[in-house]
XYZ file of C-alpha atoms in Angstrom:
647
model
C 108.905 -200.048 -256.842
C 110.537 -203.375 -255.949
C 111.272 -205.962 -258.652
C 108.921 -208.450 -256.987
C 106.079 -205.898 -256.946
C 106.635 -205.109 -260.615
C 106.715 -208.822 -261.480
C 103.453 -209.381 -259.607
C 101.737 -206.564 -261.456
C 102.969 -207.763 -264.827
C 101.755 -211.277 -264.046
C 98.333 -209.946 -263.029
C 98.132 -207.805 -266.176
C 99.022 -210.775 -268.365
C 96.406 -212.924 -266.671
C 93.691 -210.316 -267.145
C 94.668 -209.797 -270.768
C 94.558 -213.534 -271.465
C 91.181 -213.837 -269.766
C 89.787 -210.902 -271.759
C 91.147 -212.320 -275.008
C 89.651 -215.720 -274.209
C 86.160 -214.356 -273.620
C 86.347 -212.145 -276.692
C 87.349 -215.199 -278.690
C 84.488 -217.234 -277.237
C 82.088 -214.394 -277.933
C 83.309 -214.227 -281.516
C 82.769 -217.934 -281.959
C 79.373 -217.588 -280.290
C 79.462 -221.094 -278.913
C 78.567 -221.867 -275.374
C 77.579 -225.494 -275.794
C 78.486 -228.187 -278.331
C 76.101 -229.706 -280.815
C 73.626 -232.081 -279.306
C 70.436 -233.903 -280.104
C 67.160 -232.809 -278.562
C 65.328 -236.065 -277.842
C 61.901 -236.380 -279.370
C 60.025 -236.939 -276.128
C 61.345 -239.539 -273.685
C 58.203 -239.172 -271.621
C 55.188 -241.028 -273.057
C 52.965 -238.211 -271.715
C 51.734 -236.276 -274.812
C 52.927 -232.726 -275.227
C 50.570 -229.883 -274.456
C 49.615 -227.386 -277.144
C 47.999 -224.358 -275.486
C 46.051 -221.644 -277.308
C 45.597 -218.236 -275.690
C 42.899 -216.667 -277.829
C 40.295 -213.915 -277.806
C 38.870 -213.934 -281.321
C 39.834 -217.453 -282.379
C 42.935 -216.750 -284.469
C 45.366 -218.434 -282.063
C 43.056 -221.404 -281.647
C 42.876 -221.859 -285.428
C 46.675 -221.740 -285.696
C 47.038 -224.194 -282.815
C 44.642 -226.591 -284.528
C 46.739 -226.413 -287.705
C 49.922 -227.083 -285.764
C 48.273 -230.007 -283.963
C 47.410 -231.560 -287.317
C 50.981 -231.040 -288.513
C 52.434 -232.628 -285.375
C 50.030 -235.460 -284.665
C 48.595 -236.478 -288.017
C 51.510 -235.808 -290.362
C 54.503 -236.422 -288.117
C 53.119 -238.802 -285.474
C 54.220 -236.560 -282.592
C 51.538 -236.839 -279.880
C 50.132 -233.577 -278.543
C 46.966 -232.557 -276.724
C 45.200 -229.322 -277.689
C 44.527 -227.453 -274.441
C 42.397 -224.451 -273.534
C 44.330 -222.870 -270.612
C 41.159 -222.057 -268.705
C 40.543 -225.811 -268.338
C 44.121 -226.569 -267.298
C 45.631 -226.530 -263.804
C 48.941 -224.615 -264.067
C 50.386 -226.496 -261.095
C 50.618 -229.511 -263.405
C 53.198 -227.762 -265.612
C 56.195 -229.391 -263.805
C 54.824 -232.753 -264.972
C 55.087 -231.753 -268.617
C 58.068 -232.481 -270.846
C 56.849 -230.637 -273.964
C 54.887 -227.384 -274.089
C 53.894 -225.312 -277.108
C 51.934 -222.086 -276.661
C 50.173 -220.049 -279.355
C 49.449 -216.753 -277.606
C 47.487 -213.702 -278.697
C 48.105 -210.308 -277.163
C 44.888 -208.479 -276.350
C 44.106 -204.940 -275.195
C 46.960 -202.938 -273.620
C 49.348 -205.871 -273.934
C 47.223 -208.130 -271.722
C 46.447 -211.823 -272.250
C 43.054 -212.941 -273.619
C 40.241 -213.685 -271.192
C 40.609 -217.459 -271.490
C 44.186 -217.400 -270.229
C 44.472 -214.716 -267.554
C 44.731 -217.183 -264.660
C 47.280 -219.302 -266.530
C 49.481 -216.313 -267.426
C 49.196 -214.730 -263.973
C 50.155 -218.019 -262.312
C 53.305 -218.237 -264.436
C 54.180 -214.630 -263.617
C 53.774 -215.220 -259.902
C 55.600 -218.552 -259.728
C 58.544 -217.250 -261.758
C 59.171 -214.579 -259.111
C 58.590 -216.890 -256.141
C 61.983 -217.816 -254.643
C 60.472 -221.033 -253.275
C 59.892 -222.331 -256.799
C 63.444 -221.802 -257.937
C 64.927 -221.691 -261.416
C 64.748 -225.458 -261.978
C 60.997 -225.966 -261.598
C 60.583 -226.707 -265.319
C 64.100 -227.980 -266.009
C 62.753 -231.205 -267.541
C 60.484 -229.314 -269.928
C 61.106 -228.082 -273.456
C 58.913 -225.351 -274.883
C 58.153 -223.112 -277.846
C 55.991 -219.977 -278.026
C 54.377 -218.276 -281.015
C 52.801 -214.849 -280.648
C 49.828 -213.413 -282.522
C 49.571 -209.642 -282.393
C 49.536 -206.423 -284.370
C 52.674 -204.357 -284.830
C 50.486 -201.278 -285.074
C 50.114 -201.406 -281.266
C 53.790 -200.505 -280.849
C 55.502 -201.599 -277.633
C 52.768 -204.082 -276.733
C 53.227 -206.047 -279.976
C 53.231 -209.728 -278.943
C 53.900 -208.698 -275.345
C 52.193 -211.825 -273.989
C 54.258 -214.257 -276.082
C 57.503 -212.506 -275.213
C 56.662 -212.512 -271.520
C 55.715 -216.191 -271.558
C 59.053 -217.070 -273.157
C 60.873 -215.077 -270.501
C 58.923 -216.702 -267.635
C 59.429 -220.234 -268.918
C 63.154 -219.687 -269.421
C 63.359 -218.271 -265.909
C 61.830 -221.451 -264.532
C 64.508 -223.566 -266.209
C 62.600 -224.764 -269.281
C 64.591 -225.253 -272.491
C 63.492 -223.140 -275.456
C 63.334 -225.280 -278.599
C 63.002 -222.352 -281.022
C 62.966 -218.581 -280.520
C 59.610 -216.942 -279.896
C 57.781 -216.536 -283.200
C 56.086 -213.198 -283.734
C 53.172 -213.038 -286.155
C 51.646 -209.740 -287.257
C 47.956 -210.094 -288.141
C 47.894 -206.663 -289.797
C 51.222 -206.846 -291.590
C 50.281 -209.574 -294.040
C 53.064 -211.852 -292.768
C 51.288 -213.997 -290.178
C 50.926 -216.994 -292.487
C 54.518 -217.157 -293.719
C 56.032 -216.512 -290.294
C 53.855 -219.173 -288.663
C 54.650 -221.760 -291.331
C 58.395 -221.133 -290.994
C 58.251 -221.275 -287.218
C 56.171 -224.487 -287.271
C 58.690 -226.183 -289.560
C 61.480 -225.398 -287.089
C 59.441 -226.843 -284.216
C 58.837 -230.078 -286.120
C 62.530 -230.287 -287.042
C 63.560 -230.076 -283.396
C 60.926 -232.536 -282.200
C 61.998 -235.054 -284.823
C 65.513 -234.996 -283.436
C 67.140 -232.299 -285.539
C 70.676 -231.369 -284.434
C 70.843 -228.039 -282.639
C 73.380 -226.030 -280.745
C 72.588 -223.558 -278.018
C 74.153 -220.119 -277.873
C 73.698 -216.962 -275.867
C 70.646 -215.850 -277.807
C 68.697 -219.048 -278.459
C 68.982 -222.065 -280.716
C 70.703 -222.532 -284.055
C 70.042 -225.430 -286.408
C 72.651 -227.757 -287.837
C 71.869 -226.534 -291.335
C 72.834 -223.040 -290.250
C 76.155 -223.975 -288.610
C 78.078 -223.765 -291.873
C 77.001 -220.186 -292.458
C 77.903 -219.281 -288.894
C 81.341 -220.830 -289.347
C 81.796 -218.637 -292.412
C 80.929 -215.595 -290.327
C 83.496 -216.608 -287.701
C 86.242 -216.946 -290.292
C 85.545 -213.524 -291.791
C 88.368 -211.256 -290.729
C 87.074 -208.200 -292.554
C 86.284 -205.062 -290.606
C 82.694 -204.514 -289.602
C 81.893 -208.215 -289.866
C 79.973 -208.057 -286.627
C 77.286 -205.957 -288.270
C 76.508 -208.777 -290.690
C 75.764 -211.353 -287.999
C 72.396 -212.906 -288.791
C 69.800 -212.378 -286.103
C 68.406 -215.655 -284.779
C 64.930 -214.408 -285.611
C 65.895 -214.815 -289.258
C 66.981 -218.408 -288.776
C 63.677 -219.341 -287.177
C 61.689 -217.563 -289.847
C 61.804 -217.192 -293.589
C 62.915 -213.643 -294.122
C 65.445 -210.954 -293.365
C 66.350 -209.856 -289.851
C 63.860 -207.995 -287.731
C 65.695 -204.757 -288.341
C 65.657 -205.325 -292.079
C 62.036 -206.410 -291.981
C 61.031 -203.065 -290.537
C 62.811 -201.243 -293.354
C 61.123 -203.432 -295.941
C 57.743 -202.708 -294.366
C 58.408 -198.981 -294.499
C 59.546 -198.836 -298.104
C 57.694 -201.794 -299.621
C 60.263 -201.719 -302.379
C 59.477 -198.106 -303.273
C 62.305 -195.630 -303.732
C 60.254 -192.841 -302.199
C 59.932 -194.809 -298.963
C 56.119 -194.955 -299.121
C 54.510 -198.357 -298.988
C 51.239 -199.371 -300.573
C 48.319 -199.891 -298.230
C 46.978 -202.942 -300.048
C 49.489 -205.774 -299.791
C 49.112 -208.822 -302.068
C 47.582 -210.809 -299.182
C 45.067 -208.067 -298.336
C 44.233 -207.635 -302.022
C 43.573 -211.360 -302.441
C 41.319 -211.468 -299.369
C 39.310 -208.415 -300.373
C 38.923 -209.486 -303.995
C 37.695 -212.846 -302.782
C 34.918 -210.954 -300.952
C 33.918 -209.140 -304.138
C 35.836 -205.881 -303.739
C 37.328 -204.090 -306.705
C 40.593 -202.490 -305.590
C 41.338 -199.011 -306.884
C 44.994 -198.035 -307.046
C 46.869 -198.672 -303.813
C 44.360 -197.780 -301.083
C 40.767 -197.438 -302.355
C 37.955 -199.813 -303.174
C 34.439 -200.170 -304.567
C 31.871 -202.945 -304.211
C 28.372 -203.392 -305.491
C 25.822 -203.568 -302.694
C 23.162 -206.252 -302.517
C 20.548 -203.498 -302.261
C 21.803 -202.033 -305.536
C 21.140 -205.382 -307.185
C 17.840 -205.675 -305.360
C 16.425 -202.376 -306.633
C 17.762 -203.074 -310.121
C 15.472 -206.092 -310.016
C 12.550 -204.165 -308.536
C 12.763 -205.957 -305.199
C 13.169 -202.926 -302.967
C 15.863 -200.562 -301.767
C 17.840 -200.263 -298.554
C 16.912 -198.257 -295.475
C 18.515 -195.132 -297.019
C 15.853 -195.319 -299.705
C 13.124 -195.348 -297.062
C 14.686 -192.724 -294.786
C 16.229 -190.289 -297.283
C 14.979 -191.120 -300.791
C 18.218 -192.661 -302.069
C 17.762 -194.685 -305.267
C 19.624 -197.839 -304.297
C 20.176 -198.966 -307.890
C 21.988 -195.667 -308.545
C 24.123 -195.824 -305.405
C 27.874 -196.534 -305.499
C 29.490 -197.907 -302.347
C 33.158 -196.920 -302.157
C 35.991 -195.779 -299.920
C 39.219 -193.843 -300.508
C 40.833 -195.564 -297.526
C 40.610 -199.277 -296.846
C 42.493 -198.694 -293.580
C 40.766 -198.132 -290.248
C 41.745 -197.173 -286.691
C 39.424 -199.730 -285.077
C 39.090 -203.513 -285.108
C 35.389 -203.754 -284.251
C 34.007 -207.081 -283.035
C 31.162 -206.819 -285.547
C 33.331 -205.844 -288.510
C 31.518 -207.371 -291.472
C 34.790 -207.460 -293.409
C 36.333 -209.883 -290.889
C 39.368 -207.597 -290.436
C 40.814 -208.258 -293.871
C 41.444 -204.528 -294.272
C 44.593 -202.846 -292.876
C 44.674 -200.698 -289.737
C 46.575 -197.566 -288.797
C 46.536 -194.440 -286.656
C 47.573 -192.038 -289.399
C 48.127 -191.907 -293.137
C 51.455 -193.602 -293.827
C 50.981 -194.997 -297.306
C 51.388 -193.997 -300.914
C 48.631 -191.548 -301.907
C 46.615 -191.783 -305.119
C 45.046 -188.864 -306.963
C 41.378 -188.184 -306.026
C 40.314 -187.659 -309.655
C 41.792 -191.028 -310.593
C 40.008 -192.668 -307.647
C 36.611 -191.242 -308.659
C 37.040 -192.080 -312.342
C 38.135 -195.650 -311.606
C 35.418 -196.171 -308.985
C 32.677 -195.159 -311.424
C 34.210 -197.282 -314.168
C 34.416 -200.394 -311.979
C 30.956 -199.783 -310.509
C 29.317 -199.495 -313.929
C 31.071 -202.662 -315.087
C 29.554 -204.515 -312.114
C 26.138 -203.029 -312.943
C 26.409 -204.293 -316.522
C 27.044 -207.787 -315.194
C 23.547 -207.792 -313.643
C 21.884 -207.561 -317.047
C 19.671 -210.549 -317.557
C 19.495 -211.469 -313.862
C 16.074 -213.051 -313.367
C 13.445 -211.298 -311.275
C 10.199 -212.391 -309.702
C 7.333 -209.920 -309.828
C 3.742 -210.077 -308.687
C 2.753 -207.705 -311.487
C 3.208 -208.312 -315.231
C 6.340 -206.181 -315.654
C 9.340 -207.244 -317.713
C 11.107 -209.944 -315.706
C 14.525 -209.279 -314.222
C 16.560 -206.127 -314.703
C 14.757 -203.814 -317.113
C 16.601 -201.713 -319.666
C 15.343 -198.544 -317.959
C 16.691 -199.477 -314.522
C 19.911 -200.733 -316.053
C 20.537 -197.418 -317.799
C 19.779 -195.549 -314.594
C 22.157 -197.790 -312.687
C 24.941 -197.015 -315.142
C 24.737 -193.376 -314.046
C 25.302 -193.331 -310.259
C 23.755 -190.366 -308.477
C 24.876 -191.199 -304.960
C 28.102 -192.339 -303.304
C 28.129 -194.015 -299.910
C 31.628 -193.465 -298.548
C 31.154 -196.198 -296.006
C 32.328 -199.376 -297.674
C 35.038 -200.271 -295.187
C 37.857 -198.492 -293.372
C 38.005 -194.813 -292.445
C 37.361 -192.483 -295.436
C 38.523 -189.294 -293.692
C 41.989 -190.780 -293.160
C 42.584 -190.047 -296.848
C 44.396 -186.682 -296.822
C 42.661 -185.480 -300.002
C 39.122 -186.379 -298.921
C 37.812 -182.848 -299.581
C 39.114 -182.891 -303.147
C 37.480 -186.289 -303.683
C 34.141 -185.014 -302.326
C 34.387 -181.934 -304.571
C 34.887 -184.193 -307.579
C 31.794 -186.237 -306.714
C 29.685 -183.113 -306.182
C 30.936 -181.642 -309.465
C 29.341 -184.675 -311.135
C 26.174 -184.061 -309.048
C 26.742 -187.261 -307.100
C 25.558 -186.870 -303.501
C 27.731 -188.020 -300.608
C 27.043 -189.908 -297.401
C 30.272 -190.287 -295.415
C 30.692 -192.444 -292.307
C 33.513 -191.890 -289.819
C 34.401 -194.039 -286.819
C 34.807 -191.111 -284.392
C 38.578 -191.254 -283.936
C 39.662 -188.239 -286.020
C 37.880 -185.130 -284.671
C 40.235 -182.666 -286.365
C 39.528 -184.195 -289.757
C 35.781 -183.932 -289.106
C 36.216 -180.214 -288.462
C 38.041 -179.674 -291.758
C 35.481 -181.515 -293.906
C 33.708 -179.521 -296.597
C 29.890 -179.747 -296.817
C 28.601 -183.269 -297.423
C 25.088 -184.352 -298.221
C 25.072 -186.237 -294.929
C 27.805 -186.886 -292.357
C 27.675 -189.914 -290.068
C 29.556 -190.707 -286.891
C 29.469 -194.316 -285.685
C 28.390 -194.397 -282.052
C 28.952 -198.063 -281.315
C 28.800 -197.714 -277.547
C 27.897 -195.138 -274.909
C 30.542 -195.779 -272.249
C 34.308 -195.895 -272.329
C 34.552 -199.549 -271.318
C 31.933 -200.790 -273.773
C 33.410 -198.730 -276.632
C 36.821 -200.240 -275.950
C 35.366 -203.750 -275.897
C 33.288 -203.325 -279.071
C 35.446 -201.115 -281.314
C 38.854 -202.339 -280.083
C 40.448 -198.992 -281.008
C 44.153 -198.502 -281.702
C 44.372 -195.125 -279.992
C 45.059 -195.010 -276.269
C 43.016 -191.792 -275.999
C 40.156 -193.307 -277.990
C 37.449 -192.044 -275.613
C 38.635 -188.437 -275.762
C 38.770 -188.680 -279.552
C 35.279 -190.156 -279.588
C 33.828 -187.337 -277.477
C 35.614 -184.656 -279.512
C 34.283 -186.213 -282.723
C 30.717 -185.923 -281.439
C 31.301 -182.307 -280.432
C 32.715 -181.548 -283.880
C 29.423 -182.660 -285.400
C 27.568 -179.842 -283.634
C 29.512 -177.272 -285.650
C 28.371 -178.700 -288.980
C 25.501 -177.015 -290.824
C 24.643 -179.890 -293.154
C 22.801 -183.058 -292.145
C 24.471 -185.055 -289.382
C 23.736 -188.523 -288.037
C 24.629 -190.682 -285.057
C 24.758 -194.295 -286.245
C 24.086 -196.824 -283.490
C 24.712 -200.516 -284.112
C 22.946 -202.636 -281.508
C 24.703 -205.832 -280.467
C 22.593 -207.933 -278.165
C 24.490 -208.703 -274.975
C 26.971 -205.862 -275.595
C 25.289 -202.457 -275.779
C 21.507 -202.814 -275.829
C 21.078 -201.891 -272.165
C 22.725 -198.451 -272.327
C 19.707 -196.260 -273.143
C 20.490 -193.681 -270.443
C 24.145 -193.427 -271.425
C 23.295 -193.059 -275.125
C 20.783 -190.298 -274.426
C 23.456 -188.280 -272.603
C 25.562 -188.242 -275.770
C 22.845 -186.400 -277.731
C 23.709 -183.049 -276.167
C 27.348 -183.306 -277.336
C 26.751 -183.457 -281.091
C 23.118 -182.392 -281.457
C 22.735 -184.642 -284.541
C 19.875 -184.131 -286.967
C 19.189 -187.871 -286.999
C 19.939 -191.014 -285.037
C 19.989 -194.269 -286.995
C 19.538 -197.352 -284.834
C 20.285 -200.622 -286.556
C 20.620 -204.203 -285.388
C 24.036 -205.721 -286.031
C 24.327 -207.748 -289.230
C 25.402 -211.367 -288.806
C 28.086 -212.108 -291.376
C 28.976 -215.663 -290.482
C 31.602 -217.071 -288.184
C 35.231 -216.065 -288.473
C 38.445 -216.262 -286.507
C 38.152 -212.551 -285.754
C 34.571 -212.385 -284.486
C 32.803 -214.423 -281.863
C 29.376 -212.961 -282.608
C 26.558 -215.368 -283.350
C 22.916 -215.006 -284.332
C 22.192 -214.725 -280.609
C 23.777 -211.256 -280.727
C 21.455 -210.048 -283.507
C 18.413 -208.206 -282.131
C 14.942 -208.639 -283.571
C 13.307 -205.642 -285.233
C 10.965 -205.476 -282.243
C 14.048 -205.109 -280.005
C 15.326 -202.234 -282.137
C 11.897 -200.559 -282.072
C 11.690 -200.831 -278.291
C 15.202 -199.417 -277.868
C 14.436 -196.550 -280.263
C 11.204 -195.638 -278.535
C 12.942 -195.636 -275.148
C 15.721 -193.435 -276.496
C 13.237 -190.982 -278.029
C 11.382 -190.835 -274.734
C 14.615 -189.953 -272.919
C 15.088 -186.946 -275.220
C 11.889 -185.407 -273.834
C 10.510 -184.505 -277.234
C 13.712 -183.265 -278.862
C 13.761 -186.421 -281.019
C 10.927 -188.643 -282.180
C 10.815 -191.943 -284.027
C 10.315 -190.865 -287.641
C 10.912 -193.827 -289.970
C 11.654 -197.519 -290.054
C 12.858 -200.163 -292.474
C 11.834 -203.484 -291.010
C 13.718 -205.503 -293.610
C 17.015 -203.933 -292.462
C 16.052 -204.011 -288.789
C 16.606 -200.251 -288.731
C 14.795 -197.286 -287.145
C 15.336 -193.527 -287.554
C 15.013 -190.824 -284.908
C 14.787 -187.262 -286.223
C 15.045 -183.872 -284.558
C 11.433 -182.861 -284.130
C 11.830 -179.085 -284.342
C 13.673 -179.239 -287.660
C 12.148 -182.059 -289.628
C 8.541 -182.326 -288.473
C 6.701 -179.568 -290.321
C 2.949 -179.206 -289.741
C 2.830 -182.747 -288.384
C 4.600 -184.287 -291.396
C 8.131 -185.629 -291.482
C 10.649 -184.206 -293.957
C 13.553 -186.659 -293.663
C 13.967 -187.097 -297.421
C 16.485 -185.055 -299.405
C 16.001 -182.760 -302.370
C 19.212 -183.826 -304.096
C 19.000 -181.373 -306.970
C 18.528 -178.541 -304.485
C 21.557 -179.760 -302.529
C 23.794 -179.690 -305.594
C 22.551 -176.229 -306.516
C 23.415 -175.021 -303.014
C 26.909 -176.533 -303.211
C 27.501 -174.965 -306.620
C 26.366 -171.548 -305.361
C 29.207 -171.387 -302.859
C 26.902 -169.732 -300.313
C 26.449 -171.053 -296.732
C 23.473 -173.346 -296.239
C 22.147 -175.781 -293.653
C 20.225 -179.033 -293.451
C 16.776 -177.425 -293.553
C 17.488 -175.906 -296.968
C 17.392 -179.221 -298.833
C 14.930 -181.393 -296.936
C 11.947 -183.019 -298.647
C 8.685 -184.644 -297.592
C 8.864 -188.250 -296.400
C 6.313 -190.550 -298.127
C 3.677 -192.110 -295.895
C 4.912 -195.681 -296.468
C 8.300 -194.828 -294.919
C 6.937 -193.207 -291.766
C 7.263 -195.116 -288.502
C 4.302 -197.368 -287.836
C 3.116 -197.511 -291.459
C 1.690 -200.815 -292.627
C 4.445 -201.140 -295.261
C 7.183 -201.137 -292.593
C 9.335 -198.898 -294.774
C 9.020 -201.014 -297.912
C 8.383 -199.005 -301.079
C 5.008 -200.165 -302.502
C 6.296 -199.471 -306.025
C 8.718 -202.346 -305.514
C 7.865 -206.065 -305.312
C 8.582 -207.840 -302.044
C 10.792 -210.907 -302.305
C 11.380 -213.003 -299.217
C 14.378 -215.292 -299.111
C 14.259 -218.305 -296.844
C 17.199 -218.324 -294.445
C 18.589 -221.107 -292.300
C 20.831 -219.455 -289.704
C 21.755 -221.615 -286.749
C 20.061 -220.114 -283.733
C 18.448 -221.239 -280.516
C 15.813 -218.572 -280.650
């Protein structure tokens, strides 16, 4: 090798080494651009605050942010529904803020599909180029549920990527709110404060990952000066700077452990607990609940019982409504709890003892019963006004438990032990499952009555109404119905009719009968529970009792005599179909339950079926009776209501 060749190689090696060292140094310093001011808004055109929403949550957050920007900080913004906006006007904008929900399968909500698709198309169109939005600054906040895995806030993340690709400047990193993690409020508040800081001219510096605030520069400088080994692992993620908590990685660990050494978190977070208690729930331990039903109070006052009283002989004033699992695997559009309960696909929380759950539930229930003492009543006959001592004493000894309060009771791993404990006390059990856990249905011990919610009859409508977490929700639904056919005790399909959603599917519903061969089919009009950010149902979606009757009669007709309309409870807008061969004996319906006989059968340990503990249905509860399912021994009390409705 010649000296000149060696010299050339050494020079080249030195140059490469210097270059490598330089970039490593720059990477360590993490500075690509110097500090600068982001101008407030040189363009007098107001900023645009878009909300991409399906249930109203994102719109509500956008409205709050608008108030913070415009009213409190005098930063002009227009609140914009993307379906009324022409995306081709985006290059005219200088400030854009987007609050975006992620809907089913990681897709955008209905009101924003055109807007999102336009951005996706233009960002990949070479004719648009990477400078189309170079004069625009933007921020995106996502609303989603981490329980959906990879699609969590997929829309918000994609929007941030598209806008950056078109040359827009990101003011703050994409905020990611989790509606089911109890952190949406704090994350949104922290993110909003950062947005306001930037818009008011806060000093920022840009780096390879996003934006860092002047107040954070000092801590970054300290990181740069740390010469200790492994210092790179302590670098603060920019997500932390934009929010109010630990890094995303650390946040996941906190969520898993919830501060518990055994690594099992509690299902009921402080936020969930506060929301549920505000609605009147009594929380039991870490995952159960009990709540006194309005029908319990009604029958305590002699004003009538619920439809279960008419259909099955339940004494409503002796009925305890509870659940061992506040979590659910669906987010139904008609959820009367407004999605304040947690969601999940499997049991992943701390587990309480079933005996403790039953003891506490009864204790809390009886305390709520005692609080009704002295409640005034209005009677047409000269009985003692209000809650009588006799009914009060009966109410203090519950004889029935409706495991249907909220959530999914069979998610609780020790559900059989809990049912055994109730039966040991001769408390009957009605359990409702949402048809997403067929294997758990198969393993259930005998119940007094087992329900499966059949909220829709087709795959598409079930997905739209129940908004299930499982990708194979339809297969689980079908298998749950089939599992019912193997049960020997009383089984029920529960249909909730939502006008405009599932009231036209008579043929499809009738085809489901053969899968589970239920003893009964309860058909009930959806209950209107007021407006909320999670439900867009109105009184227009609530069917009249005449609508429910017509649907029930049509469904019975489709069964070709296998089922007939047996009972009704007009006050609850509810109708019962019963299997004719089993429960119509010598022309008389036997839908009621001999509860003492049921408990004797359970205690015997011998196999038994639904016909072994049926009882005669009183004439006033039979379909078409003048009483409409109202017990004549009770006194009718009609409350005047003022729901907003066009009908």
